[in-house]
Structures are given as structure tokens and as C-alpha cells.
Amino acid sequence: MESRLTPLALQGGFATLDEFITQLRMNPLQTLFHDQVIDALTTNETSFFRDFHPFETLRNQLIPLLITRRASMRKLNIWSGAASTGQEAYSIAMIIREHFPELRDWQVSILGTDLSPTVLSQAKEGAYSQLEVNRGLPAPLLLKYFTKVGTKWVVKDDLKRLVEFRQMNLFKPWPILPVFDLVLLRNVMIYFDIETKKEILKRIRNCIHPEGYLFLGAAETTINLDPNWETLTMGLSTLYQHKAALPIAA
Ligand SMILES: C[S@@+](CC[C@H](N)C(=O)[O-])C[C@H]1O[C@@H](n2cnc3c(N)ncnc32)[C@H](O)[C@@H]1O
């Protein structure tokens, strides 16, 4: 914390880190300094189709299953709960557009939320450097779903329409959310203490469909945190579902 925040304190003209922190505490949470602190303290590492297998499972098993189960409602709600710069949400959107043309006339919504306004503004813009698209995005998908604007690759509107980004702090009371069919909360709970992880897993149970699915990061689990989640294997992925849910084949 000290090594990440001291440069910010000095840049802001504060003599010590303590002075900087006192100033932060005295002001309401939304000053430029608070945003800079969030950026300095969070790890925003992400990439398109990160870890590969969850997206293969989505494409080969999970979305087909959800399409069958939601056929009467024709509605799918997906949440990328620590969206960072948006690659996770846009990866799901590409799978949907690329492999499930039947969803064109469904109500499909992918909500991306994050704590950091800086990463969210890039996510909303959908603009990525060459280096960022080189990480995990196959060339045919890049050419089909992005337009080159100057040095950036920008997500086309057809894909952007599926995705909405909003600021949300997982630590604070959550706003009213839709009932999700699928939640991805990947590579964020590793940074939280045990009580916070338990609380977040409980809240997810309250906003996910009883038969909905939860993906966590490869180093994250519900085990020993919340006994109400069942661990499932689908394709080469591990995912989680309410214990009371129907078996996969139902
Ligand atoms: C390592 S990135 C993970 C991005 C993506 N889910 C993935 O797996 O590639 C973690 C993200 O969690 C966000 N984050 C950290 N603490 C948070 C909180 N309390 N509420 C919401 N987002 C948070 C950070 O801003 C960061 O963008």
C-alpha cells in the first residue's frame, strides 16, 4: 500500500502519506484523488478469452443449455462482476454473436461492473491497443468485430449493443440488479478477506437464477466459504450452482 500510494501523495503536494490519507478521509468518496487511489491499489489485469476453457464451456455447453432453459422467456442476463477494461464482457458478446444467431431476437444483456472509473471508461469506449488485442483475441474475430481507428481497435456497435458497463463497488450495498442466468466474478475475490468473500457469495445467490451458473477465477472457490454452492465440472471448466438447483441434464 505504502509503495503504491506514496508517489500519489507526493504528486498531490502532500508532505507525507498520512497527510494524504487524512485528506482522502475528509472528503466524500468521489474526488479525483479517490479515483487515483483506486487505480493505484487495484490490479486490472485481464485479456480477451482469458483462461480459454471457461469460454469454450460457454460456447459448447452452457449457452446451448441456457437457450433450452430460457426458450419460453427468450431472455438472458449475464454479469461480468469485475469487468476491468471490458475484455471478458466483449468476449462473451463475441461468442453470442458468432455462434448463436438464434439469440438475435432474444433480449440478451451483458452487464459489466467494476470499482474503477478509469478501467470502466476504456470498457465503455471499447478501444484497445494492438498489444491488448494480441492477447487472446483470434485474428478473424478482431477483423469481424473491431474497426481500426488510429492506433486503436474499437468494438463495433453491433457488439457494444449487447454490453453495458456501470460502476459498482462489491463492498458496498449492491444496487437492484436483474436476475442473472450467468455470473462471472473472476480474479477479484482473491484480493478479499474471508468474511468479505462469504458475504459476496451470499449476495450472488440472491441475484442469480436458482439454476444460474457462477464462474470464479482459477484460484478462487466457494469451498469452505459458502456450503450452499455446488461445484460442477462442465467441459474443462469448474463452475458453481445453487445446491438446490436442477441437475445439469434436466
Ligand atoms: C484482475 S481484474 C479481473 C478482470 C476480469 N474479471 C478477468 O478475470 O480478467 C480485477 C478487477 O476487479 C476490480 N475490483 C477490485 N476491487 C473491487 C471491488 N471492491 N468492487 C468491484 N470491483 C473491484 C478491479 O478494479 C479490477 O478491474
GROMACS .gro file of N, CA and C in nm, residues 36-199:
model
  492
   36GLN      N    1  -0.774   0.805  -0.828
   36GLN     CA    2  -0.633   0.768  -0.848
   36GLN      C    3  -0.590   0.661  -0.748
   37VAL      N    4  -0.644   0.671  -0.627
   37VAL     CA    5  -0.611   0.571  -0.525
   37VAL      C    6  -0.666   0.434  -0.566
   38ILE      N    7  -0.790   0.433  -0.615
   38ILE     CA    8  -0.849   0.305  -0.660
   38ILE      C    9  -0.760   0.245  -0.769
   39ASP      N   10  -0.720   0.329  -0.865
   39ASP     CA   11  -0.636   0.277  -0.974
   39ASP      C   12  -0.503   0.225  -0.923
   40ALA      N   13  -0.447   0.297  -0.823
   40ALA     CA   14  -0.315   0.256  -0.772
   40ALA      C   15  -0.326   0.125  -0.694
   41LEU      N   16  -0.440   0.102  -0.628
   41LEU     CA   17  -0.450  -0.014  -0.539
   41LEU      C   18  -0.510  -0.138  -0.604
   42THR      N   19  -0.574  -0.122  -0.721
   42THR     CA   20  -0.637  -0.240  -0.781
   42THR      C   21  -0.549  -0.297  -0.891
   43THR      N   22  -0.565  -0.426  -0.913
   43THR     CA   23  -0.493  -0.493  -1.021
   43THR      C   24  -0.595  -0.517  -1.132
   44ASN      N   25  -0.570  -0.459  -1.247
   44ASN     CA   26  -0.672  -0.462  -1.353
   44ASN      C   27  -0.642  -0.562  -1.464
   45GLU      N   28  -0.545  -0.646  -1.438
   45GLU     CA   29  -0.502  -0.745  -1.537
   45GLU      C   30  -0.621  -0.823  -1.596
   46THR      N   31  -0.632  -0.823  -1.727
   46THR     CA   32  -0.736  -0.902  -1.794
   46THR      C   33  -0.695  -0.923  -1.938
   47SER      N   34  -0.768  -1.006  -2.010
   47SER     CA   35  -0.740  -1.022  -2.153
   47SER      C   36  -0.862  -1.086  -2.219
   48PHE      N   37  -0.867  -1.080  -2.350
   48PHE     CA   38  -0.976  -1.145  -2.422
   48PHE      C   39  -0.967  -1.296  -2.401
   49PHE      N   40  -1.081  -1.360  -2.381
   49PHE     CA   41  -1.091  -1.507  -2.366
   49PHE      C   42  -0.989  -1.559  -2.263
   50ARG      N   43  -0.976  -1.485  -2.153
   50ARG     CA   44  -0.876  -1.520  -2.051
   50ARG      C   45  -0.902  -1.662  -1.997
   51ASP      N   46  -0.801  -1.740  -1.994
   51ASP     CA   47  -0.803  -1.880  -1.945
   51ASP      C   48  -0.871  -1.977  -2.043
   52PHE      N   49  -0.921  -1.930  -2.152
   52PHE     CA   50  -0.971  -2.009  -2.265
   52PHE      C   51  -1.086  -2.107  -2.230
   53HIS      N   52  -1.064  -2.198  -2.131
   53HIS     CA   53  -1.164  -2.303  -2.106
   53HIS      C   54  -1.302  -2.251  -2.066
   54PRO      N   55  -1.312  -2.150  -1.978
   54PRO     CA   56  -1.447  -2.102  -1.944
   54PRO      C   57  -1.526  -2.061  -2.070
   55PHE      N   58  -1.457  -2.003  -2.166
   55PHE     CA   59  -1.526  -1.954  -2.287
   55PHE      C   60  -1.563  -2.071  -2.380
   56GLU      N   61  -1.479  -2.176  -2.380
   56GLU     CA   62  -1.514  -2.296  -2.455
   56GLU      C   63  -1.637  -2.362  -2.393
   57THR      N   64  -1.642  -2.364  -2.260
   57THR     CA   65  -1.758  -2.423  -2.191
   57THR      C   66  -1.884  -2.341  -2.219
   58LEU      N   67  -1.867  -2.209  -2.220
   58LEU     CA   68  -1.982  -2.123  -2.252
   58LEU      C   69  -2.036  -2.156  -2.390
   59ARG      N   70  -1.945  -2.167  -2.484
   59ARG     CA   71  -1.985  -2.187  -2.623
   59ARG      C   72  -2.042  -2.328  -2.645
   60ASN      N   73  -1.976  -2.429  -2.589
   60ASN     CA   74  -2.013  -2.567  -2.622
   60ASN      C   75  -2.123  -2.625  -2.534
   61GLN      N   76  -2.128  -2.584  -2.409
   61GLN     CA   77  -2.227  -2.645  -2.320
   61GLN      C   78  -2.325  -2.544  -2.259
   62LEU      N   79  -2.269  -2.439  -2.202
   62LEU     CA   80  -2.353  -2.357  -2.114
   62LEU      C   81  -2.456  -2.272  -2.189
   63ILE      N   82  -2.413  -2.202  -2.293
   63ILE     CA   83  -2.512  -2.118  -2.364
   63ILE      C   84  -2.617  -2.207  -2.432
   64PRO      N   85  -2.578  -2.319  -2.497
   64PRO     CA   86  -2.684  -2.406  -2.551
   64PRO      C   87  -2.783  -2.451  -2.442
   65LEU      N   88  -2.732  -2.483  -2.322
   65LEU     CA   89  -2.820  -2.526  -2.213
   65LEU      C   90  -2.914  -2.412  -2.170
   66LEU      N   91  -2.858  -2.292  -2.159
   66LEU     CA   92  -2.941  -2.178  -2.119
   66LEU      C   93  -3.045  -2.146  -2.226
   67ILE      N   94  -3.008  -2.164  -2.351
   67ILE     CA   95  -3.104  -2.136  -2.459
   67ILE      C   96  -3.224  -2.232  -2.446
   68THR      N   97  -3.197  -2.358  -2.416
   68THR     CA   98  -3.307  -2.453  -2.398
   68THR      C   99  -3.392  -2.411  -2.278
   69ARG      N  100  -3.324  -2.378  -2.168
   69ARG     CA  101  -3.400  -2.349  -2.045
   69ARG      C  102  -3.476  -2.217  -2.049
   70ARG      N  103  -3.425  -2.122  -2.125
   70ARG     CA  104  -3.492  -1.991  -2.127
   70ARG      C  105  -3.576  -1.970  -2.253
   71ALA      N  106  -3.603  -2.079  -2.325
   71ALA     CA  107  -3.671  -2.066  -2.455
   71ALA      C  108  -3.806  -1.996  -2.442
   72SER      N  109  -3.876  -2.017  -2.330
   72SER     CA  110  -4.008  -1.954  -2.320
   72SER      C  111  -3.996  -1.804  -2.292
   73MET      N  112  -3.895  -1.764  -2.216
   73MET     CA  113  -3.877  -1.621  -2.182
   73MET      C  114  -3.800  -1.546  -2.292
   74ARG      N  115  -3.714  -1.614  -2.364
   74ARG     CA  116  -3.628  -1.554  -2.466
   74ARG      C  117  -3.549  -1.436  -2.409
   75LYS      N  118  -3.485  -1.463  -2.295
   75LYS     CA  119  -3.414  -1.356  -2.224
   75LYS      C  120  -3.291  -1.416  -2.156
   76LEU      N  121  -3.177  -1.350  -2.170
   76LEU     CA  122  -3.056  -1.396  -2.100
   76LEU      C  123  -2.989  -1.278  -2.033
   77ASN      N  124  -2.962  -1.290  -1.903
   77ASN     CA  125  -2.891  -1.185  -1.830
   77ASN      C  126  -2.758  -1.238  -1.780
   78ILE      N  127  -2.652  -1.169  -1.820
   78ILE     CA  128  -2.517  -1.214  -1.785
   78ILE      C  129  -2.446  -1.099  -1.713
   79TRP      N  130  -2.367  -1.132  -1.610
   79TRP     CA  131  -2.296  -1.028  -1.534
   79TRP      C  132  -2.148  -1.060  -1.525
   80SER      N  133  -2.069  -0.965  -1.571
   80SER     CA  134  -1.924  -0.973  -1.553
   80SER      C  135  -1.893  -0.879  -1.436
   81GLY      N  136  -1.875  -0.936  -1.317
   81GLY     CA  137  -1.879  -0.858  -1.193
   81GLY      C  138  -1.749  -0.788  -1.155
   82ALA      N  139  -1.643  -0.814  -1.225
   82ALA     CA  140  -1.519  -0.737  -1.204
   82ALA      C  141  -1.461  -0.721  -1.344
   83ALA      N  142  -1.527  -0.634  -1.419
   83ALA     CA  143  -1.513  -0.633  -1.565
   83ALA      C  144  -1.381  -0.575  -1.613
   84SER      N  145  -1.315  -0.498  -1.527
   84SER     CA  146  -1.192  -0.429  -1.565
   84SER      C  147  -1.214  -0.352  -1.697
   85THR      N  148  -1.124  -0.366  -1.793
   85THR     CA  149  -1.134  -0.287  -1.916
   85THR      C  150  -1.230  -0.351  -2.020
   86GLY      N  151  -1.304  -0.452  -1.980
   86GLY     CA  152  -1.416  -0.497  -2.063
   86GLY      C  153  -1.393  -0.621  -2.150
   87GLN      N  154  -1.269  -0.671  -2.152
   87GLN     CA  155  -1.242  -0.783  -2.243
   87GLN      C  156  -1.329  -0.906  -2.214
   88GLU      N  157  -1.358  -0.932  -2.085
   88GLU     CA  158  -1.439  -1.050  -2.050
   88GLU      C  159  -1.580  -1.036  -2.108
   89ALA      N  160  -1.640  -0.919  -2.087
   89ALA     CA  161  -1.777  -0.897  -2.135
   89ALA      C  162  -1.782  -0.903  -2.288
   90TYR      N  163  -1.686  -0.840  -2.355
   90TYR     CA  164  -1.688  -0.843  -2.502
   90TYR      C  165  -1.656  -0.983  -2.556
   91SER      N  166  -1.577  -1.061  -2.483
   91SER     CA  167  -1.551  -1.199  -2.528
   91SER      C  168  -1.681  -1.279  -2.530
   92ILE      N  169  -1.763  -1.261  -2.424
   92ILE     CA  170  -1.892  -1.332  -2.420
   92ILE      C  171  -1.982  -1.283  -2.533
   93ALA      N  172  -1.981  -1.151  -2.555
   93ALA     CA  173  -2.064  -1.095  -2.662
   93ALA      C  174  -2.023  -1.154  -2.798
   94MET      N  175  -1.891  -1.172  -2.819
   94MET     CA  176  -1.846  -1.229  -2.947
   94MET      C  177  -1.892  -1.373  -2.962
   95ILE      N  178  -1.887  -1.450  -2.852
   95ILE     CA  179  -1.934  -1.589  -2.860
   95ILE      C  180  -2.082  -1.591  -2.900
   96ILE      N  181  -2.158  -1.501  -2.839
   96ILE     CA  182  -2.302  -1.498  -2.867
   96ILE      C  183  -2.329  -1.462  -3.013
   97ARG      N  184  -2.263  -1.356  -3.061
   97ARG     CA  185  -2.287  -1.314  -3.200
   97ARG      C  186  -2.233  -1.417  -3.300
   98GLU      N  187  -2.119  -1.478  -3.267
   98GLU     CA  188  -2.052  -1.567  -3.360
   98GLU      C  189  -2.122  -1.703  -3.371
   99HIS      N  190  -2.172  -1.755  -3.260
   99HIS     CA  191  -2.217  -1.895  -3.259
   99HIS      C  192  -2.366  -1.913  -3.233
  100PHE      N  193  -2.436  -1.807  -3.193
  100PHE     CA  194  -2.577  -1.826  -3.158
  100PHE      C  195  -2.666  -1.722  -3.228
  101PRO      N  196  -2.677  -1.734  -3.362
  101PRO     CA  197  -2.758  -1.636  -3.435
  101PRO      C  198  -2.903  -1.636  -3.388
  102GLU      N  199  -2.949  -1.749  -3.331
  102GLU     CA  200  -3.088  -1.755  -3.282
  102GLU      C  201  -3.113  -1.657  -3.167
  103LEU      N  202  -3.005  -1.608  -3.105
  103LEU     CA  203  -3.023  -1.512  -2.994
  103LEU      C  204  -3.044  -1.369  -3.042
  104ARG      N  205  -3.035  -1.348  -3.173
  104ARG     CA  206  -3.053  -1.210  -3.227
  104ARG      C  207  -3.187  -1.151  -3.186
  105ASP      N  208  -3.291  -1.237  -3.182
  105ASP     CA  209  -3.420  -1.178  -3.144
  105ASP      C  210  -3.458  -1.213  -3.000
  106TRP      N  211  -3.359  -1.245  -2.918
  106TRP     CA  212  -3.381  -1.256  -2.773
  106TRP      C  213  -3.339  -1.124  -2.708
  107GLN      N  214  -3.383  -1.108  -2.583
  107GLN     CA  215  -3.332  -0.994  -2.504
  107GLN      C  216  -3.206  -1.044  -2.431
  108VAL      N  217  -3.091  -1.007  -2.485
  108VAL     CA  218  -2.966  -1.052  -2.423
  108VAL      C  219  -2.895  -0.931  -2.364
  109SER      N  220  -2.858  -0.942  -2.237
  109SER     CA  221  -2.786  -0.828  -2.179
  109SER      C  222  -2.665  -0.877  -2.101
  110ILE      N  223  -2.552  -0.813  -2.128
  110ILE     CA  224  -2.430  -0.844  -2.054
  110ILE      C  225  -2.394  -0.718  -1.976
  111LEU      N  226  -2.399  -0.728  -1.843
  111LEU     CA  227  -2.366  -0.613  -1.759
  111LEU      C  228  -2.222  -0.630  -1.710
  112GLY      N  229  -2.140  -0.527  -1.734
  112GLY     CA  230  -2.004  -0.528  -1.681
  112GLY      C  231  -1.993  -0.424  -1.572
  113THR      N  232  -1.948  -0.462  -1.453
  113THR     CA  233  -1.933  -0.364  -1.345
  113THR      C  234  -1.791  -0.371  -1.290
  114ASP      N  235  -1.746  -0.260  -1.237
  114ASP     CA  236  -1.614  -0.255  -1.174
  114ASP      C  237  -1.611  -0.136  -1.079
  115LEU      N  238  -1.514  -0.142  -0.990
  115LEU     CA  239  -1.495  -0.032  -0.894
  115LEU      C  240  -1.428   0.089  -0.959
  116SER      N  241  -1.338   0.063  -1.054
  116SER     CA  242  -1.251   0.170  -1.104
  116SER      C  243  -1.312   0.245  -1.222
  117PRO      N  244  -1.334   0.378  -1.206
  117PRO     CA  245  -1.388   0.455  -1.318
  117PRO      C  246  -1.294   0.458  -1.439
  118THR      N  247  -1.163   0.448  -1.414
  118THR     CA  248  -1.068   0.455  -1.526
  118THR      C  249  -1.082   0.334  -1.617
  119VAL      N  250  -1.085   0.213  -1.557
  119VAL     CA  251  -1.098   0.095  -1.644
  119VAL      C  252  -1.234   0.094  -1.712
  120LEU      N  253  -1.336   0.143  -1.638
  120LEU     CA  254  -1.471   0.142  -1.698
  120LEU      C  255  -1.481   0.236  -1.817
  121SER      N  256  -1.406   0.346  -1.812
  121SER     CA  257  -1.419   0.438  -1.926
  121SER      C  258  -1.357   0.373  -2.051
  122GLN      N  259  -1.250   0.296  -2.035
  122GLN     CA  260  -1.197   0.224  -2.152
  122GLN      C  261  -1.296   0.115  -2.197
  123ALA      N  262  -1.356   0.046  -2.097
  123ALA     CA  263  -1.452  -0.060  -2.132
  123ALA      C  264  -1.568  -0.003  -2.213
  124LYS      N  265  -1.620   0.114  -2.168
  124LYS     CA  266  -1.733   0.176  -2.240
  124LYS      C  267  -1.693   0.216  -2.380
  125GLU      N  268  -1.573   0.271  -2.390
  125GLU     CA  269  -1.524   0.314  -2.521
  125GLU      C  270  -1.499   0.193  -2.612
  126GLY      N  271  -1.461   0.081  -2.549
  126GLY     CA  272  -1.432  -0.041  -2.626
  126GLY      C  273  -1.314  -0.024  -2.718
  127ALA      N  274  -1.213   0.052  -2.675
  127ALA     CA  275  -1.096   0.081  -2.760
  127ALA      C  276  -0.972   0.015  -2.700
  128TYR      N  277  -0.904  -0.064  -2.782
  128TYR     CA  278  -0.792  -0.145  -2.733
  128TYR      C  279  -0.668  -0.125  -2.820
  129SER      N  280  -0.552  -0.129  -2.753
  129SER     CA  281  -0.425  -0.117  -2.827
  129SER      C  282  -0.395  -0.248  -2.900
  130GLN      N  283  -0.297  -0.241  -2.989
  130GLN     CA  284  -0.255  -0.361  -3.062
  130GLN      C  285  -0.211  -0.469  -2.962
  131LEU      N  286  -0.139  -0.426  -2.858
  131LEU     CA  287  -0.091  -0.521  -2.756
  131LEU      C  288  -0.209  -0.591  -2.688
  132GLU      N  289  -0.312  -0.513  -2.658
  132GLU     CA  290  -0.428  -0.572  -2.589
  132GLU      C  291  -0.503  -0.671  -2.678
  133VAL      N  292  -0.518  -0.638  -2.806
  133VAL     CA  293  -0.590  -0.734  -2.892
  133VAL      C  294  -0.503  -0.855  -2.925
  134ASN      N  295  -0.371  -0.837  -2.917
  134ASN     CA  296  -0.282  -0.951  -2.941
  134ASN      C  297  -0.295  -1.055  -2.831
  135ARG      N  298  -0.350  -1.015  -2.717
  135ARG     CA  299  -0.360  -1.107  -2.604
  135ARG      C  300  -0.495  -1.180  -2.606
  136GLY      N  301  -0.500  -1.290  -2.676
  136GLY     CA  302  -0.615  -1.380  -2.667
  136GLY      C  303  -0.722  -1.363  -2.773
  137LEU      N  304  -0.715  -1.259  -2.853
  137LEU     CA  305  -0.824  -1.236  -2.949
  137LEU      C  306  -0.784  -1.292  -3.087
  138PRO      N  307  -0.853  -1.397  -3.134
  138PRO     CA  308  -0.817  -1.454  -3.265
  138PRO      C  309  -0.837  -1.350  -3.377
  139ALA      N  310  -0.745  -1.352  -3.475
  139ALA     CA  311  -0.748  -1.250  -3.583
  139ALA      C  312  -0.884  -1.242  -3.654
  140PRO      N  313  -0.949  -1.356  -3.686
  140PRO     CA  314  -1.078  -1.342  -3.756
  140PRO      C  315  -1.182  -1.265  -3.674
  141LEU      N  316  -1.179  -1.285  -3.541
  141LEU     CA  317  -1.276  -1.211  -3.457
  141LEU      C  318  -1.240  -1.064  -3.449
  142LEU      N  319  -1.111  -1.035  -3.446
  142LEU     CA  320  -1.065  -0.894  -3.444
  142LEU      C  321  -1.116  -0.823  -3.570
  143LEU      N  322  -1.096  -0.888  -3.684
  143LEU     CA  323  -1.134  -0.822  -3.809
  143LEU      C  324  -1.286  -0.808  -3.823
  144LYS      N  325  -1.358  -0.904  -3.766
  144LYS     CA  326  -1.503  -0.902  -3.782
  144LYS      C  327  -1.572  -0.805  -3.685
  145TYR      N  328  -1.523  -0.795  -3.563
  145TYR     CA  329  -1.598  -0.722  -3.461
  145TYR      C  330  -1.534  -0.589  -3.418
  146PHE      N  331  -1.418  -0.555  -3.476
  146PHE     CA  332  -1.349  -0.430  -3.438
  146PHE      C  333  -1.318  -0.349  -3.563
  147THR      N  334  -1.309  -0.216  -3.543
  147THR     CA  335  -1.267  -0.127  -3.650
  147THR      C  336  -1.139  -0.060  -3.607
  148LYS      N  337  -1.045  -0.043  -3.699
  148LYS     CA  338  -0.920   0.025  -3.663
  148LYS      C  339  -0.944   0.176  -3.668
  149VAL      N  340  -0.921   0.243  -3.556
  149VAL     CA  341  -0.935   0.389  -3.552
  149VAL      C  342  -0.802   0.444  -3.499
  150GLY      N  343  -0.721   0.503  -3.587
  150GLY     CA  344  -0.586   0.546  -3.547
  150GLY      C  345  -0.506   0.425  -3.502
  151THR      N  346  -0.454   0.434  -3.380
  151THR     CA  347  -0.372   0.320  -3.331
  151THR      C  348  -0.457   0.220  -3.252
  152LYS      N  349  -0.585   0.247  -3.238
  152LYS     CA  350  -0.670   0.160  -3.153
  152LYS      C  351  -0.762   0.073  -3.237
  153TRP      N  352  -0.802  -0.038  -3.178
  153TRP     CA  353  -0.907  -0.123  -3.234
  153TRP      C  354  -1.033  -0.100  -3.152
  154VAL      N  355  -1.141  -0.058  -3.217
  154VAL     CA  356  -1.263  -0.020  -3.144
  154VAL      C  357  -1.376  -0.120  -3.173
  155VAL      N  358  -1.441  -0.164  -3.067
  155VAL     CA  359  -1.551  -0.260  -3.079
  155VAL      C  360  -1.664  -0.200  -3.164
  156LYS      N  361  -1.715  -0.280  -3.258
  156LYS     CA  362  -1.825  -0.231  -3.343
  156LYS      C  363  -1.955  -0.222  -3.263
  157ASP      N  364  -2.045  -0.135  -3.311
  157ASP     CA  365  -2.168  -0.107  -3.237
  157ASP      C  366  -2.254  -0.231  -3.216
  158ASP      N  367  -2.254  -0.322  -3.313
  158ASP     CA  368  -2.340  -0.440  -3.301
  158ASP      C  369  -2.304  -0.520  -3.175
  159LEU      N  370  -2.175  -0.522  -3.142
  159LEU     CA  371  -2.131  -0.593  -3.022
  159LEU      C  372  -2.155  -0.507  -2.897
  160LYS      N  373  -2.125  -0.377  -2.912
  160LYS     CA  374  -2.143  -0.286  -2.797
  160LYS      C  375  -2.287  -0.287  -2.747
  161ARG      N  376  -2.381  -0.305  -2.841
  161ARG     CA  377  -2.522  -0.301  -2.802
  161ARG      C  378  -2.558  -0.409  -2.700
  162LEU      N  379  -2.480  -0.518  -2.698
  162LEU     CA  380  -2.511  -0.628  -2.605
  162LEU      C  381  -2.459  -0.600  -2.464
  163VAL      N  382  -2.371  -0.501  -2.454
  163VAL     CA  383  -2.295  -0.485  -2.330
  163VAL      C  384  -2.320  -0.347  -2.268
  164GLU      N  385  -2.335  -0.345  -2.136
  164GLU     CA  386  -2.348  -0.216  -2.066
  164GLU      C  387  -2.251  -0.219  -1.948
  165PHE      N  388  -2.182  -0.106  -1.926
  165PHE     CA  389  -2.088  -0.100  -1.814
  165PHE      C  390  -2.134   0.001  -1.711
  166ARG      N  391  -2.121  -0.036  -1.583
  166ARG     CA  392  -2.160   0.053  -1.473
  166ARG      C  393  -2.061   0.040  -1.359
  167GLN      N  394  -2.044   0.150  -1.285
  167GLN     CA  395  -1.956   0.142  -1.169
  167GLN      C  396  -2.031   0.075  -1.053
  168MET      N  397  -1.963  -0.015  -0.985
  168MET     CA  398  -2.023  -0.080  -0.869
  168MET      C  399  -1.913  -0.134  -0.779
  169ASN      N  400  -1.922  -0.100  -0.652
  169ASN     CA  401  -1.826  -0.149  -0.553
  169ASN      C  402  -1.885  -0.271  -0.485
  170LEU      N  403  -1.818  -0.385  -0.500
  170LEU     CA  404  -1.871  -0.508  -0.442
  170LEU      C  405  -1.879  -0.503  -0.289
  171PHE      N  406  -1.801  -0.413  -0.227
  171PHE     CA  407  -1.801  -0.400  -0.081
  171PHE      C  408  -1.923  -0.324  -0.028
  172LYS      N  409  -1.978  -0.237  -0.114
  172LYS     CA  410  -2.088  -0.150  -0.068
  172LYS      C  411  -2.222  -0.221  -0.093
  173PRO      N  412  -2.332  -0.167  -0.038
  173PRO     CA  413  -2.462  -0.227  -0.071
  173PRO      C  414  -2.480  -0.230  -0.222
  174TRP      N  415  -2.533  -0.339  -0.274
  174TRP     CA  416  -2.549  -0.352  -0.419
  174TRP      C  417  -2.677  -0.283  -0.466
  175PRO      N  418  -2.675  -0.226  -0.585
  175PRO     CA  419  -2.798  -0.169  -0.640
  175PRO      C  420  -2.894  -0.283  -0.678
  176ILE      N  421  -3.015  -0.246  -0.718
  176ILE     CA  422  -3.106  -0.350  -0.765
  176ILE      C  423  -3.049  -0.405  -0.896
  177LEU      N  424  -3.036  -0.535  -0.904
  177LEU     CA  425  -2.977  -0.597  -1.023
  177LEU      C  426  -3.080  -0.691  -1.085
  178PRO      N  427  -3.063  -0.719  -1.215
  178PRO     CA  428  -3.153  -0.818  -1.274
  178PRO      C  429  -3.126  -0.956  -1.213
  179VAL      N  430  -3.213  -1.052  -1.240
  179VAL     CA  431  -3.184  -1.190  -1.200
  179VAL      C  432  -3.094  -1.249  -1.309
  180PHE      N  433  -2.974  -1.288  -1.272
  180PHE     CA  434  -2.877  -1.331  -1.373
  180PHE      C  435  -2.885  -1.482  -1.399
  181ASP      N  436  -2.865  -1.516  -1.526
  181ASP     CA  437  -2.853  -1.658  -1.563
  181ASP      C  438  -2.709  -1.704  -1.546
  182LEU      N  439  -2.619  -1.608  -1.557
  182LEU     CA  440  -2.477  -1.642  -1.554
  182LEU      C  441  -2.401  -1.526  -1.491
  183VAL      N  442  -2.317  -1.559  -1.392
  183VAL     CA  443  -2.233  -1.456  -1.329
  183VAL      C  444  -2.087  -1.497  -1.342
  184LEU      N  445  -2.003  -1.404  -1.386
  184LEU     CA  446  -1.859  -1.427  -1.386
  184LEU      C  447  -1.798  -1.331  -1.285
  185LEU      N  448  -1.742  -1.385  -1.179
  185LEU     CA  449  -1.674  -1.299  -1.082
  185LEU      C  450  -1.533  -1.356  -1.069
  186ARG      N  451  -1.452  -1.322  -1.169
  186ARG     CA  452  -1.324  -1.393  -1.183
  186ARG      C  453  -1.208  -1.302  -1.144
  187ASN      N  454  -1.118  -1.359  -1.068
  187ASN     CA  455  -0.992  -1.293  -1.034
  187ASN      C  456  -1.011  -1.160  -0.961
  188VAL      N  457  -1.108  -1.158  -0.872
  188VAL     CA  458  -1.125  -1.040  -0.786
  188VAL      C  459  -1.135  -1.082  -0.640
  189MET      N  460  -1.203  -1.194  -0.611
  189MET     CA  461  -1.219  -1.232  -0.470
  189MET      C  462  -1.086  -1.274  -0.407
  190ILE      N  463  -0.987  -1.309  -0.489
  190ILE     CA  464  -0.856  -1.342  -0.432
  190ILE      C  465  -0.801  -1.226  -0.348
  191TYR      N  466  -0.845  -1.105  -0.379
  191TYR     CA  467  -0.792  -0.990  -0.304
  191TYR      C  468  -0.870  -0.962  -0.175
  192PHE      N  469  -0.980  -1.036  -0.151
  192PHE     CA  470  -1.067  -1.003  -0.038
  192PHE      C  471  -1.044  -1.096   0.081
  193ASP      N  472  -1.080  -1.047   0.203
  193ASP     CA  473  -1.066  -1.135   0.320
  193ASP      C  474  -1.183  -1.234   0.323
  194ILE      N  475  -1.171  -1.332   0.412
  194ILE     CA  476  -1.267  -1.444   0.411
  194ILE      C  477  -1.410  -1.397   0.436
  195GLU      N  478  -1.427  -1.305   0.532
  195GLU     CA  479  -1.564  -1.261   0.562
  195GLU      C  480  -1.626  -1.191   0.441
  196THR      N  481  -1.545  -1.113   0.369
  196THR     CA  482  -1.598  -1.043   0.251
  196THR      C  483  -1.634  -1.145   0.141
  197LYS      N  484  -1.549  -1.245   0.123
  197LYS     CA  485  -1.581  -1.349   0.022
  197LYS      C  486  -1.713  -1.416   0.055
  198LYS      N  487  -1.732  -1.449   0.186
  198LYS     CA  488  -1.857  -1.516   0.226
  198LYS      C  489  -1.977  -1.427   0.196
  199GLU      N  490  -1.965  -1.299   0.229
  199GLU     CA  491  -2.074  -1.206   0.209
  199GLU      C  492  -2.106  -1.192   0.059
   0.00000   0.00000   0.00000
